Short mmCIF file of C-alpha atoms in Angstrom, two decimals:
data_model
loop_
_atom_site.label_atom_id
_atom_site.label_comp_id
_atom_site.label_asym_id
_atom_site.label_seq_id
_atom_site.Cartn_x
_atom_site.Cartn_y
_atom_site.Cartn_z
CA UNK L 1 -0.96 12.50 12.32
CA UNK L 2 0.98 9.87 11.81
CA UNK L 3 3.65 9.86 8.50
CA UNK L 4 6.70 8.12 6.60
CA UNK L 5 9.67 9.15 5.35
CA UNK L 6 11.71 7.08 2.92
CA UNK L 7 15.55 7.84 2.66
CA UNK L 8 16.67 7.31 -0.90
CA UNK L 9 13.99 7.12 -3.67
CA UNK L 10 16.49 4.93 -5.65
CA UNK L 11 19.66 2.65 -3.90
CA UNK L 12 21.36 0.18 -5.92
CA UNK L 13 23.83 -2.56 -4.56
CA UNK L 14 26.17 -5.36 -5.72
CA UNK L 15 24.34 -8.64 -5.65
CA UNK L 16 25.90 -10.18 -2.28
CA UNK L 17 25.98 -6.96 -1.15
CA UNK L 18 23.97 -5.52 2.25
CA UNK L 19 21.15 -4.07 1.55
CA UNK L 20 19.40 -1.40 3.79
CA UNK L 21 16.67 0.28 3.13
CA UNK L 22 15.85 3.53 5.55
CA UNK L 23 12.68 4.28 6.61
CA UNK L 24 11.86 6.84 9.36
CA UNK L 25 8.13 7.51 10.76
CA UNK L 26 6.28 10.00 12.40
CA UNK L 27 3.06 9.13 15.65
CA UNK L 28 1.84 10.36 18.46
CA UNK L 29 1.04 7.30 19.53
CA UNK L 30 2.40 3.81 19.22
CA UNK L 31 2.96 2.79 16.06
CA UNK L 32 2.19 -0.58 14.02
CA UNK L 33 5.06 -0.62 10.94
CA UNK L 34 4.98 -2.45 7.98
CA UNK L 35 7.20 -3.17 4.99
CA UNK L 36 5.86 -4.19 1.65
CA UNK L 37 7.45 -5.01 -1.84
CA UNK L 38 6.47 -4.16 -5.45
CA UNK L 39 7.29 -6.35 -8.06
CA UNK L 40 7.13 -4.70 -11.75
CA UNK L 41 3.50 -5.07 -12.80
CA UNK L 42 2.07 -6.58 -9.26
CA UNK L 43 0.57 -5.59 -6.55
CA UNK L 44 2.09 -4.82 -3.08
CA UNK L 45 3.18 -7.89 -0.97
CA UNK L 46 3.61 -8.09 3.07
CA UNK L 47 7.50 -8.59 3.59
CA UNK L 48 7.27 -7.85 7.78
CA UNK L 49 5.06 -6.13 10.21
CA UNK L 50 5.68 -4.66 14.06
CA UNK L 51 2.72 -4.56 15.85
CA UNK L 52 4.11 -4.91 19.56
CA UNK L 53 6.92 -7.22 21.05
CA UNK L 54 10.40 -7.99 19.63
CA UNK L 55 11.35 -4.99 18.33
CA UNK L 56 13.73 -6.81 15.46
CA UNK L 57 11.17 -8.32 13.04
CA UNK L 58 12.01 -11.29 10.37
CA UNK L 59 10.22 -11.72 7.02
CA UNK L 60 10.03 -12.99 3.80
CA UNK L 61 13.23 -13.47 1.66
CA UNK L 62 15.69 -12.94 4.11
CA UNK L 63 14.72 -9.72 5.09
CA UNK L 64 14.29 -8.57 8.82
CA UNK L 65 13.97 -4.86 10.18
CA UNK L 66 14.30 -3.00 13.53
CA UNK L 67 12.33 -0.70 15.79
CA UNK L 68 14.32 1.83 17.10
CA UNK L 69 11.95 4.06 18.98
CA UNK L 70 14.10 6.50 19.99
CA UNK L 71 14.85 7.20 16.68
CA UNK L 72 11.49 6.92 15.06
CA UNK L 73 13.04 4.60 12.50
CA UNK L 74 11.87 1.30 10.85
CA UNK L 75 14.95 0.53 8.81
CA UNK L 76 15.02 -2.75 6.27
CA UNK L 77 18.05 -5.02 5.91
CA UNK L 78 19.00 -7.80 4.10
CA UNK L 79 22.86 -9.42 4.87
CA UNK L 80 23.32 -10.95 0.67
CA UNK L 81 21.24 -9.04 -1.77
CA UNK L 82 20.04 -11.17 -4.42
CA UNK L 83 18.84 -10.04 -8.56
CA UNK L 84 15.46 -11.45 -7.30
CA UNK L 85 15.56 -8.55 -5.24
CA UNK L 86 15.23 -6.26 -7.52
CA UNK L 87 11.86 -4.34 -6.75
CA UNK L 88 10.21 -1.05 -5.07
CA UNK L 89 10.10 -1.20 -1.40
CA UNK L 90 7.42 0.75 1.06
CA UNK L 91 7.25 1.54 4.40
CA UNK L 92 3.89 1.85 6.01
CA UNK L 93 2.44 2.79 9.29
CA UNK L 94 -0.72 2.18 10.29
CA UNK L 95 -3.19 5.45 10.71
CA UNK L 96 -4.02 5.46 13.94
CA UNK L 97 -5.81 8.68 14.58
CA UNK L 98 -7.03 8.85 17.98
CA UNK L 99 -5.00 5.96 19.53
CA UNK L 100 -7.15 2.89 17.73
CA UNK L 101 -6.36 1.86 14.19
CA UNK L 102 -8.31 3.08 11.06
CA UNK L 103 -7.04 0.15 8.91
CA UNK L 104 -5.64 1.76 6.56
CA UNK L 105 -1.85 1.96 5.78
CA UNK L 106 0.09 5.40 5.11
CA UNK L 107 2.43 4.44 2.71
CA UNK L 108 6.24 6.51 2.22
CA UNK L 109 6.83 7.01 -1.26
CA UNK L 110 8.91 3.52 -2.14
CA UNK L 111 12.72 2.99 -2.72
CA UNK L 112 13.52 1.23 -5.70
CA UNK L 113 16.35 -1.36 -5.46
CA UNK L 114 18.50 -1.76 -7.93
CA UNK L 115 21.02 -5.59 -7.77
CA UNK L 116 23.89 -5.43 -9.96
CA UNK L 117 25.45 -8.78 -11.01
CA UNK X 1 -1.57 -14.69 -7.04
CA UNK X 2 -3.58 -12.53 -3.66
CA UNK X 3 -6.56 -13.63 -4.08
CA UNK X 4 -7.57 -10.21 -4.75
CA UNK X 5 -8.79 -9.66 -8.60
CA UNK X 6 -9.26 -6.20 -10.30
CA UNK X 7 -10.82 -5.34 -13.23
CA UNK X 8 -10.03 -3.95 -15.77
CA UNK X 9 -6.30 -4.13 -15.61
CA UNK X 10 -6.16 -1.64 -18.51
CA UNK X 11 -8.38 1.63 -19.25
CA UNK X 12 -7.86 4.54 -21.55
CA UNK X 13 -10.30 7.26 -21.76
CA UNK X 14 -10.67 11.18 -22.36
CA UNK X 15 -10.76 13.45 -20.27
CA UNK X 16 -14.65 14.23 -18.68
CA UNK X 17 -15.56 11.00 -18.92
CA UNK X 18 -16.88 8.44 -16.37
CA UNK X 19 -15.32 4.93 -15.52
CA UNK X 20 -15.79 2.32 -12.78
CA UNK X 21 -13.09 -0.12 -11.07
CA UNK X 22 -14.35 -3.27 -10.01
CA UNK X 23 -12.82 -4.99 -6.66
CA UNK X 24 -13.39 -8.24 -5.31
CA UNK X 25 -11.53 -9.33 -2.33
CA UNK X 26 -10.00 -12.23 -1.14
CA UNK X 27 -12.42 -14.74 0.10
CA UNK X 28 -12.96 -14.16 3.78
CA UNK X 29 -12.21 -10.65 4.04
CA UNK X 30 -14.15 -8.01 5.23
CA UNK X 31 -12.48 -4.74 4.32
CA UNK X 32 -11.77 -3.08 1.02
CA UNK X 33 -9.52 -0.67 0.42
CA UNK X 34 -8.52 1.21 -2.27
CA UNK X 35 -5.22 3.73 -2.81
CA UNK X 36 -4.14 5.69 -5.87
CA UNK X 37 -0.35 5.48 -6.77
CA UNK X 38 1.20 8.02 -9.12
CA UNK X 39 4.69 9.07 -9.85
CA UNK X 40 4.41 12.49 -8.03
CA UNK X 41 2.14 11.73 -5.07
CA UNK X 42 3.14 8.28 -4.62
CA UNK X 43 0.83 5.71 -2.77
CA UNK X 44 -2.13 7.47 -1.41
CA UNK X 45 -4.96 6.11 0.47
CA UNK X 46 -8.76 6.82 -0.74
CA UNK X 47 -10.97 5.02 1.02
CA UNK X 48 -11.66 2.20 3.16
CA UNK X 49 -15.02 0.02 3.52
CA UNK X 50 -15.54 -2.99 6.28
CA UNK X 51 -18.32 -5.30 5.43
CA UNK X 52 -20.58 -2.81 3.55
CA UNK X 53 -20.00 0.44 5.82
CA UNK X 54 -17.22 3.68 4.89
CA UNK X 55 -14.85 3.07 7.64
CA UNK X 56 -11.96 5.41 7.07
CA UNK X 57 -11.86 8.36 3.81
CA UNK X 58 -8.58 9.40 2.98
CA UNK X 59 -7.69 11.98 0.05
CA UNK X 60 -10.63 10.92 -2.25
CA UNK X 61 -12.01 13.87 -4.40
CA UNK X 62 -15.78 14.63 -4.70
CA UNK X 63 -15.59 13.51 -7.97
CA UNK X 64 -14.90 10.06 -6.84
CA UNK X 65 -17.33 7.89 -4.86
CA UNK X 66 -17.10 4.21 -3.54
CA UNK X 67 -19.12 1.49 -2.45
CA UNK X 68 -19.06 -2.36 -1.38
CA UNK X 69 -21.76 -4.08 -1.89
CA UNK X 70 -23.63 -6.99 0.02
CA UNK X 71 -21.12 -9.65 -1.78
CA UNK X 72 -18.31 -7.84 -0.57
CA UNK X 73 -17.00 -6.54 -3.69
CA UNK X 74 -16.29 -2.94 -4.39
CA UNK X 75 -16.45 -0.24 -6.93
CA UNK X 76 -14.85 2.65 -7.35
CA UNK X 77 -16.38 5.43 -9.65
CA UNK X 78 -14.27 8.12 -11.13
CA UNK X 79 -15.82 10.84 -12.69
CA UNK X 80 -14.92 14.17 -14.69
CA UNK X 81 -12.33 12.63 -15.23
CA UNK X 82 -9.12 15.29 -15.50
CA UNK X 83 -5.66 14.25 -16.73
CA UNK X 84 -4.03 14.54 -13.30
CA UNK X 85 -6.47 11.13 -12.50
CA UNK X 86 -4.15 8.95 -14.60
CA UNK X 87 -2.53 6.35 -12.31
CA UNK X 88 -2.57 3.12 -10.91
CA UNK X 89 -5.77 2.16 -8.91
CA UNK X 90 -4.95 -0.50 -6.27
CA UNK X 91 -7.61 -2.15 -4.19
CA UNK X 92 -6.57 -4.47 -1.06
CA UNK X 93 -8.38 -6.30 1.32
CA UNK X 94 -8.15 -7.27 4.66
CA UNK X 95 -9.86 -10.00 7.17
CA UNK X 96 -10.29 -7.41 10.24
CA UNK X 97 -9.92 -3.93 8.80
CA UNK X 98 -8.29 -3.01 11.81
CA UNK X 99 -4.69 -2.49 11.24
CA UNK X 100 -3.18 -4.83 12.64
CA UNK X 101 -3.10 -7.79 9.96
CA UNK X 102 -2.03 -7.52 6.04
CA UNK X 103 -3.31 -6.28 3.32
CA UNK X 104 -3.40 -8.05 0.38
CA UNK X 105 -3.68 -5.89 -2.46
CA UNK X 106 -4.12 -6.56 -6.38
CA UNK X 107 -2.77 -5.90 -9.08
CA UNK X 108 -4.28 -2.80 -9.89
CA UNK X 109 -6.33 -1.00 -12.99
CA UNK X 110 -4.09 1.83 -14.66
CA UNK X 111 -6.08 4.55 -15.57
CA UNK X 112 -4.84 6.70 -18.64
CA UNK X 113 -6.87 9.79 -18.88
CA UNK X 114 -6.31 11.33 -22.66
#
């Protein structure tokens, strides 16, 4: 079964300031990762997805992450944090019992980044 | 703005009781979704429908049901209700249902169970 694992329930950085955001997953077969942010009172938004290919990934905002498959990790960076930043992050994977995709997304339980001016 | 539109964004009710989220995707999609996010458990996923069929059921109790109807739009139906059912109810929708594309989700009804 497949599963996430999110490093840090709460990280908080300087604005300017790297940010990375760990995320570490768990399949049996090849995965399809996916990073989304929460803005206070919305819904989830698509920052980046790996499906197959390039195994660094660019998004929305700046942000870009890396597939690093020997160590089962899915980690989010950003080189200048901005305050607009501020928001929870999740890592996803997508279920994928049996080798095809259900759809759905297994989310890891969010990291909430804090910017400080 | 999704494209994705939930209703109602707000609900308190006591505990027993019965209550209904309404879900209507973006235009074009297929697949509903919903997921149940709470402090403890986090984001979990309940159920997933593609064009009027269950395709995937994830940790949705009995006393929950779901259904999307001809027009695409969904409903989820909580009943009994207990306290432990207060959260956020997200629905999201997708063109394919298929994992590889986005979700777009909205921006959820918050259950309060008193």
């Amino acid at each position: 079964a497949q599963s996430v694992t999110q490093l840090g329930s709460h990280v908080s950085v300087s604005e300017g300031a790297l940010v990375l955001l760990r995320c570490n997953y768990s399949s049996s077969v090849p995965p399809y990762l996916f990073w989304y942010v929460q803005y206070p009172n919305q819904g989830l938004q698509l920052l980046l997805k790996y499906t197959t290919g390039a195994t660094l990934v660019k998004g929305i905002n700046g942000f870009e992450a890396e597939f690093k498959k020997s160590e089962t990790s899915f980690h989010l960076t950003k080189p200048s944090a901005h305050m607009s930043d501020a928001a929870e992050y999740f890592c996803a994977v997508s279920d994928r019992r049996g080798g095809g995709s259900q759809g759905n997304l297994i989310f890891g339980k969010g990291t909430k980044l804090s910017v400080k001016p | 703005d999704s494209g994705v539109t939930q209703t109602p964004k707000h609900l308190i009710t006591a505990t027993g009781q019965r209550v209904t989220l309404r879900c209507s995707p973006r235009s074009g999609d297929l697949s509903v979704y919903w997921y149940q996010q709470s402090l403890d458990q986090g984001l979990q996923f309940l159920i997933q429908y593609y064009n009027g069929e269950e395709r995937a059921k994830g940790n949705i109790l009995e006393r929950f049901s779901a259904q999307q109807f001809p027009d695409l739009h969904s409903e989820l139906n909580l009943s009994s209700l207990e306290l432990g059912d207060s959260a956020l109810y997200f629905c999201a929708s997708s063109l394919t249902g298929d994992g590889f594309g986005e979700l777009f989700f909205g921006e959820g009804s918050r259950l309060t169970v008193l």
